[in-house]
Amino acid sequence: MASWDDDFNTFMGADARPSESFIDRARAAPDDDDDVDMGDDPGVPRHAGPAHVAVLGQDVAEETAFQQLIRHWMNERHSPDILPGQEMLLGRILDHVRKQSNDVELLRADPDSSEEEHFRIMLVQTEIERVKFVVRSYIRTRLHKIEKYARHISSTPDVHGRLSKAELEHANRYSRLVEYHFKQSVLQSLPEQQRSLEENIVFMPPMVPSPDMQRPVIARALVDCPPMRLPDGTATEMKKGEISMTPYHVVEHLLLRGEVELV
Amino acid sequence: MALPPSLRTSITPPELELVASEQLVEIIPLVSMERTAFISGAYGPLRPPTKCKVPLWMASNLKLKKKCHLVPPPWLEVDFLQEKLTQETTSPSFSEMPFRFAEIAKILLDVASDDLPNHERIRTLLKDIREARQAKSREGLSKLDHNELLLHNLCAMEINEIRPFFVRGMGVLTQLTRESANNNNNNNMDQTL
């Protein structure tokens, strides 16, 4: 019978040596996540990890991979524009979910597992569901923005770097599809000069919807931030832990550098 | 498969609860369990009656199965909350509370009210504090402009509550400022002409 500890060793990654005790490896586990260089997250300074110290004794010591994902998910949900995708982070978390699910499957198939093990299976599965929910919601949030701004995205090369390959492909295909549909159903029966999908009429919103950079967002400083320029031209600074509501374009660069989070 | 329309404008309270459930709380386990690796880290070992720190989601899960007692956080007790309420009602600014206190208090009161001494009183105090703070955040609307609004010491749930209205208000103010700036420019141009 496979024991839990053996199975869980596999979660610790290949670098865990077999000579170490399970507990040592388990202790080392959360650190692993933080040691990995976040190639997908170049903006986040390395010291920004433990900056998440909360008030009144609720300590969040180091940001684990899942907490990072939650932060990116919240940012994505609140920002009007699409943010750089966290492919590496997602990949790591999904690998972890897969490993946990495989081991749960193995242990469930084992008729000899004790009640304590059933209990651990239940907890592990609960967590898997929580993680999956956040992953799905994160991807669906991005998908919503991609479809909403598909034509803006496919015509603005600056944005392409923020999307994964699959996302970019979807944006292009989706915008082509919508354009084709518009042409087929209505535009081709209109006079030539009214067929364009990119007319700019005064006093009318543009025909290509683009993210509203003026939309106010609520940002919380994770570190002491450099000065930012407000719309009226004055400069202001946010100290760590301060919360401020301001148009998105004011805090955009701080958000991309991971110095603030949207709440 | 894109995000459903009901979730597009803002985050919902149950989602905030999910986020808050990642925070660690202390429990007194009633069952033992070896140290186990989870995605968010390794927790345990549970050895009754030694206290142990686990995430809130695990604590409430165990509590619902009557396999642990929750140790309430230091801020969730009558004296502390009473003092906070006095601060809230006497000072015009918001007092400092844990950022996700509303969510955590709700979960703890829902699943573990028997572990909280005086939980009825705690509930009333939390409600009073909430109302005092809510009144202040409504007053804060008068300070809204197109630039910036400092939300000092506001908590996740309160921010989420005022968000739709404040965001819209600020959006309108931004539009008005932009338009008046345009008008001024136009007027200047008229004068130069």
XYZ file of C-alpha atoms in Angstrom:
456
model
C 0.000 0.000 0.000
C 1.339 3.351 -0.909
C 1.637 5.482 2.166
C 0.630 9.105 2.171
C 4.038 10.311 3.040
C 5.572 8.552 0.071
C 2.935 9.956 -2.159
C 3.270 13.401 -0.852
C 6.972 13.333 -1.434
C 6.238 13.505 -5.088
C 4.543 16.862 -4.521
C 7.751 18.312 -3.304
C 9.297 18.227 -6.720
C 12.188 16.274 -8.128
C 14.803 18.202 -6.212
C 13.781 16.705 -2.871
C 16.418 14.133 -2.058
C 15.210 10.767 -0.814
C 17.576 10.891 2.155
C 15.704 13.812 3.702
C 12.816 13.012 5.979
C 9.363 13.767 4.751
C 8.948 16.541 7.253
C 12.120 18.262 6.140
C 10.919 18.183 2.608
C 7.508 19.383 3.618
C 9.096 22.318 5.419
C 11.140 23.110 2.389
C 8.098 22.965 0.159
C 6.596 26.432 0.515
C 10.002 28.030 0.042
C 10.450 26.300 -3.271
C 7.760 28.449 -4.732
C 9.472 31.607 -3.682
C 12.916 30.590 -4.858
C 11.802 30.105 -8.403
C 12.718 33.107 -10.466
C 9.520 34.552 -11.764
C 10.413 34.866 -15.404
C 6.823 35.693 -16.213
C 6.662 38.430 -13.645
C 9.601 40.662 -14.366
C 7.984 43.706 -12.833
C 7.768 42.345 -9.331
C 10.844 43.227 -7.334
C 12.126 40.298 -5.315
C 11.614 42.137 -2.069
C 7.938 42.659 -2.818
C 7.092 39.156 -1.632
C 6.964 39.601 2.130
C 5.638 43.123 1.792
C 2.183 41.744 2.320
C 2.298 42.237 6.065
C -1.203 42.826 7.253
C -2.381 44.870 10.150
C -3.156 43.743 13.630
C -1.201 40.563 13.790
C -2.582 38.676 10.821
C 0.760 37.849 9.375
C 1.195 36.758 5.822
C 4.871 35.947 5.899
C 5.810 34.939 2.360
C 3.536 35.051 -0.622
C 3.015 31.495 -1.839
C 2.319 30.692 -5.477
C -1.398 30.448 -4.787
C -1.436 33.782 -2.974
C 0.359 35.327 -5.944
C -2.315 33.926 -8.206
C -5.038 35.349 -5.976
C -3.347 38.757 -6.153
C -3.111 38.595 -9.954
C -6.706 37.398 -10.124
C -7.920 40.335 -8.023
C -5.855 42.774 -10.101
C -7.268 41.337 -13.299
C -10.811 41.520 -11.987
C -10.475 45.171 -11.016
C -8.383 46.662 -13.774
C -10.126 47.940 -16.898
C -7.210 46.937 -19.134
C -5.866 43.436 -19.697
C -2.767 42.780 -17.566
C 0.281 40.681 -18.462
C -0.690 37.001 -18.307
C 0.903 34.878 -15.599
C 1.604 31.784 -17.668
C 4.543 30.478 -15.652
C 2.700 30.872 -12.381
C -0.395 29.196 -13.788
C 1.723 26.368 -15.161
C 3.316 25.729 -11.801
C -0.005 25.787 -9.996
C -1.675 23.517 -12.540
C 1.202 21.027 -12.271
C 0.713 21.039 -8.542
C -3.038 20.503 -8.904
C -2.416 17.609 -11.291
C -0.014 15.931 -8.892
C -2.384 16.331 -5.956
C -5.315 14.952 -8.000
C -3.290 11.969 -9.210
C -2.300 11.072 -5.705
C -5.832 11.466 -4.472
C -6.987 9.116 -7.217
C -4.361 6.541 -6.248
C -5.292 6.658 -2.612
C -9.008 6.516 -3.241
C -8.514 3.407 -5.326
C -6.686 1.810 -2.407
C -9.235 -0.147 -0.329
C -6.900 -0.373 2.688
C -6.620 3.343 3.363
C -7.537 4.270 6.899
C -10.071 6.797 8.075
C -7.355 9.334 8.741
C -6.310 9.074 5.150
C -9.837 9.583 3.896
C -9.872 12.652 5.963
C -6.686 13.965 4.419
C -8.008 13.124 0.961
C -11.062 15.209 1.712
C -8.974 18.214 2.765
C -6.654 17.919 -0.205
C -9.631 17.727 -2.561
C -11.243 20.739 -0.941
C -8.111 22.723 -1.611
C -7.883 21.489 -5.191
C -11.395 22.783 -5.783
C -10.532 26.155 -4.294
C -7.455 26.480 -6.484
C -9.358 25.388 -9.578
C -12.016 27.990 -8.907
C -9.467 30.795 -8.787
C -7.658 29.519 -11.893
C -10.922 29.339 -13.832
C -12.119 32.706 -12.701
C -8.744 34.248 -13.611
C -8.808 32.790 -17.111
C -12.447 33.671 -17.650
C -11.797 37.251 -16.580
C -9.062 37.504 -19.179
C -11.251 35.837 -21.761
C -13.981 38.379 -21.117
C -11.573 41.263 -21.701
C -10.076 39.588 -24.751
C -13.461 39.167 -26.378
C -14.624 42.627 -25.389
C -11.496 44.324 -26.751
C -10.701 41.775 -29.467
C -10.438 44.317 -32.278
C -8.451 46.747 -30.157
C -6.062 43.960 -29.158
C -5.500 42.588 -32.626
C -4.785 46.065 -33.985
C -2.493 47.200 -31.136
C 0.872 45.362 -31.169
C 1.793 46.818 -27.751
C -0.813 44.651 -26.095
C 0.295 41.418 -27.757
C 3.119 40.844 -25.281
C 0.673 40.692 -22.401
C -1.241 37.776 -23.886
C -0.276 34.166 -24.140
C -0.010 32.615 -27.585
C -3.396 30.939 -27.289
C -5.022 34.104 -25.999
C -3.633 36.191 -28.827
C -4.755 33.664 -31.385
C -8.210 33.660 -29.862
C -8.340 37.467 -29.941
C -7.417 37.537 -33.630
C -9.819 34.804 -34.596
C -12.623 36.247 -32.530
C -12.255 39.719 -34.036
C -12.139 38.274 -37.573
C -15.242 36.260 -36.835
C -17.153 39.262 -35.508
C -16.091 41.386 -38.455
C -17.155 38.674 -40.883
C -20.487 38.353 -39.142
C -21.136 42.099 -39.238
C -20.243 42.209 -42.933
C -22.387 39.244 -43.829
C -25.440 40.214 -41.853
C -25.611 43.992 -42.294
C -22.681 45.911 -43.698
C -22.614 44.426 -47.178
C -26.117 45.738 -47.841
C -25.154 49.282 -46.843
C -23.783 51.942 -49.194
C -20.031 51.688 -49.729
C -19.051 54.653 -47.522
C -20.975 53.343 -44.522
C -19.417 49.906 -44.406
C -16.355 50.776 -42.374
C -16.004 49.398 -38.876
C -13.599 52.112 -37.809
C -15.419 55.350 -38.405
C -14.704 58.128 -35.949
C -17.755 60.282 -35.558
C -17.583 63.334 -33.337
C -19.579 63.034 -30.097
C -19.954 59.303 -30.598
C -17.999 56.622 -28.783
C -15.327 55.047 -30.992
C -16.369 51.964 -32.939
C -13.428 49.931 -31.707
C -13.958 49.577 -27.971
C -10.769 50.047 -26.019
C -10.160 49.825 -22.262
C -11.205 52.890 -20.294
C -7.934 54.030 -18.739
C -9.792 56.764 -16.868
C -11.892 54.329 -14.903
C -11.231 54.730 -11.185
C -9.670 51.773 -9.405
C -8.848 51.242 -5.764
C -5.181 50.470 -5.177
C -3.414 49.373 -2.024
C 0.316 50.014 -1.758
C 2.367 46.889 -1.067
C 5.567 48.891 -0.585
C 6.368 52.589 -0.260
C 5.687 53.789 -3.779
C 7.527 56.349 -5.867
C 5.586 59.550 -6.588
C 2.712 59.339 -9.043
C 1.113 62.131 -11.030
C -2.547 62.789 -10.478
C -4.810 63.994 -13.298
C -4.721 67.591 -12.022
C -0.927 67.609 -12.333
C 0.001 67.348 -8.658
C 2.279 64.563 -7.473
C 1.571 62.318 -4.547
C 3.126 59.307 -2.893
C 1.536 56.253 -1.387
C 3.079 54.781 1.731
C 2.943 51.043 2.282
C -0.527 49.896 3.277
C -2.297 53.040 2.121
C -5.383 52.683 -0.013
C -6.270 55.164 -2.680
C -8.962 55.485 -5.291
C -7.719 57.089 -8.461
C -8.054 56.753 -12.249
C -6.404 53.585 -13.566
C -3.776 55.316 -15.702
C -2.312 56.949 -12.570
C -1.417 53.663 -10.893
C -0.923 51.521 -13.996
C 2.888 51.563 -13.913
C 2.908 50.813 -10.175
C 0.552 47.899 -10.732
C 2.702 46.478 -13.519
C 5.744 46.694 -11.245
C 3.842 44.904 -8.482
C 4.124 47.837 -6.080
C 0.394 48.177 -5.596
C -2.451 45.701 -5.743
C -6.018 46.463 -6.707
C -8.583 45.749 -4.039
C -17.084 30.831 -21.195
C -16.090 34.390 -20.493
C -16.828 35.755 -17.074
C -20.604 35.866 -16.445
C -22.051 39.403 -16.645
C -23.021 39.450 -12.969
C -19.359 39.185 -11.972
C -17.957 41.676 -14.462
C -18.439 44.919 -12.604
C -17.058 43.976 -9.246
C -15.883 41.189 -7.027
C -18.632 39.535 -4.973
C -18.689 39.040 -1.187
C -18.466 35.225 -1.465
C -15.321 35.672 -3.561
C -13.875 37.963 -0.930
C -14.658 35.257 1.602
C -12.746 32.784 -0.519
C -9.742 35.096 -0.557
C -9.937 35.680 3.188
C -10.150 31.919 3.796
C -6.512 31.647 2.773
C -5.431 33.390 5.992
C -4.094 31.344 8.854
C -6.021 30.834 12.077
C -5.245 28.824 15.168
C -7.184 25.701 15.958
C -7.167 23.119 18.725
C -7.529 19.875 16.777
C -9.588 16.984 18.110
C -8.146 14.482 15.649
C -4.533 13.833 14.809
C -3.142 14.087 11.347
C 0.360 13.850 9.960
C 1.934 16.899 8.407
C 0.412 17.080 4.953
C 1.512 18.967 1.879
C -1.085 21.238 0.328
C -0.817 23.504 -2.657
C -0.542 26.565 -0.446
C 2.036 24.955 1.834
C 2.407 22.143 4.337
C 0.221 22.160 7.430
C 0.193 20.080 10.553
C 0.956 17.793 12.171
C -2.259 17.944 14.160
C -1.692 16.542 17.633
C -4.567 17.113 20.042
C -4.561 19.195 22.146
C -1.645 21.211 20.746
C -2.630 24.387 18.964
C -1.862 24.517 15.290
C -2.071 27.137 12.553
C -4.048 26.188 9.458
C -5.807 28.213 6.757
C -9.302 29.373 7.582
C -10.911 27.190 4.912
C -9.406 24.115 6.513
C -10.338 25.260 9.984
C -13.977 25.813 9.050
C -14.041 22.496 7.215
C -12.725 20.687 10.287
C -15.015 22.645 12.562
C -18.109 21.693 10.551
C -17.133 18.044 11.021
C -16.606 18.707 14.747
C -12.941 17.810 14.523
C -11.472 20.955 16.020
C -12.091 24.035 18.112
C -11.244 27.411 16.663
C -9.129 29.855 18.614
C -10.614 33.268 17.870
C -8.117 35.899 16.688
C -7.189 38.514 19.311
C -9.330 41.188 17.661
C -12.523 39.134 17.765
C -13.427 39.577 21.406
C -15.725 41.889 23.321
C -13.235 44.251 25.024
C -11.246 44.946 21.870
C -14.346 45.517 19.752
C -15.916 47.698 22.447
C -12.831 49.888 22.401
C -12.915 50.024 18.592
C -16.550 51.047 18.679
C -15.729 53.901 21.067
C -12.947 55.000 18.692
C -15.255 54.785 15.713
C -17.965 56.861 17.338
C -15.687 59.514 18.841
C -13.131 60.101 16.110
C -13.967 61.256 12.587
C -11.391 58.956 10.969
C -11.567 55.210 10.474
C -9.820 53.154 13.114
C -7.424 50.431 12.117
C -8.998 47.022 11.639
C -7.610 43.888 10.000
C -8.068 44.306 6.248
C -10.387 41.318 5.909
C -12.011 41.447 9.338
C -15.586 41.400 8.047
C -15.130 38.216 6.034
C -13.181 36.404 8.745
C -15.616 37.440 11.465
C -18.527 36.259 9.354
C -17.007 32.841 8.716
C -16.055 32.400 12.362
C -19.469 33.486 13.605
C -21.165 31.219 11.091
C -19.270 28.022 11.762
C -17.769 28.430 15.198
C -20.019 30.649 17.294
C -19.727 28.135 20.146
C -15.971 28.748 20.288
C -16.415 32.491 20.667
C -17.181 33.578 24.219
C -20.071 36.050 24.165
C -20.715 35.604 20.474
C -24.055 37.415 20.610
C -22.362 40.478 22.030
C -19.596 40.221 19.408
C -22.191 40.110 16.681
C -23.903 43.255 17.989
C -20.600 45.085 18.365
C -19.520 44.177 14.852
C -22.818 45.431 13.517
C -22.465 48.700 15.433
C -18.899 49.148 14.193
C -20.028 48.432 10.665
C -22.779 51.024 10.885
C -20.493 53.655 12.365
C -17.966 53.062 9.602
C -20.606 52.950 6.917
C -21.874 56.372 7.970
C -18.332 57.725 7.644
C -17.728 56.216 4.249
C -20.971 57.774 3.023
C -19.792 61.121 4.313
C -16.574 60.500 2.404
C -18.550 60.836 -0.793
C -18.470 64.612 -0.320
C -14.658 64.501 -0.629
C -14.827 62.750 -3.984
C -13.148 64.555 -6.869
C -11.682 63.505 -10.191
C -8.186 63.087 -8.756
C -7.782 60.831 -5.843
C -9.628 59.688 -2.771
C -7.653 58.275 0.123
C -9.447 55.395 1.736
C -7.405 55.196 4.883
C -7.998 52.053 6.983
C -10.963 50.937 4.954
C -11.427 47.191 4.756
C -11.948 44.902 1.803
C -15.658 44.425 2.337
C -16.310 48.133 2.889
C -14.358 49.062 -0.213
C -16.350 46.566 -2.190
C -19.562 48.025 -0.842
C -18.822 51.613 -1.845
C -17.070 50.688 -5.082
C -19.897 50.768 -7.636
C -21.229 54.140 -6.564
C -17.863 55.803 -5.952
C -16.384 54.538 -9.214
C -19.329 55.906 -11.119
C -19.231 59.184 -9.243
C -15.550 59.657 -9.915
C -16.071 58.714 -13.548
C -18.676 61.442 -13.939
C -16.411 63.986 -12.235
C -13.532 63.022 -14.555
C -15.768 63.543 -17.544
C -16.970 66.918 -16.267
C -13.420 68.134 -15.634
C -12.311 67.030 -19.054
C -15.247 68.727 -20.681
C -14.770 71.975 -18.790
C -11.071 71.926 -19.697
C -12.066 71.509 -23.335
C -14.565 74.313 -23.037
C -11.941 76.586 -21.512
C -9.596 75.784 -24.342
C -12.349 76.537 -26.811
C -13.113 79.816 -25.074
C -9.455 80.774 -25.144
C -9.336 79.966 -28.805
C -12.450 82.049 -29.372
C -10.793 84.964 -27.607
C -7.620 84.678 -29.630
C -9.675 84.575 -32.743
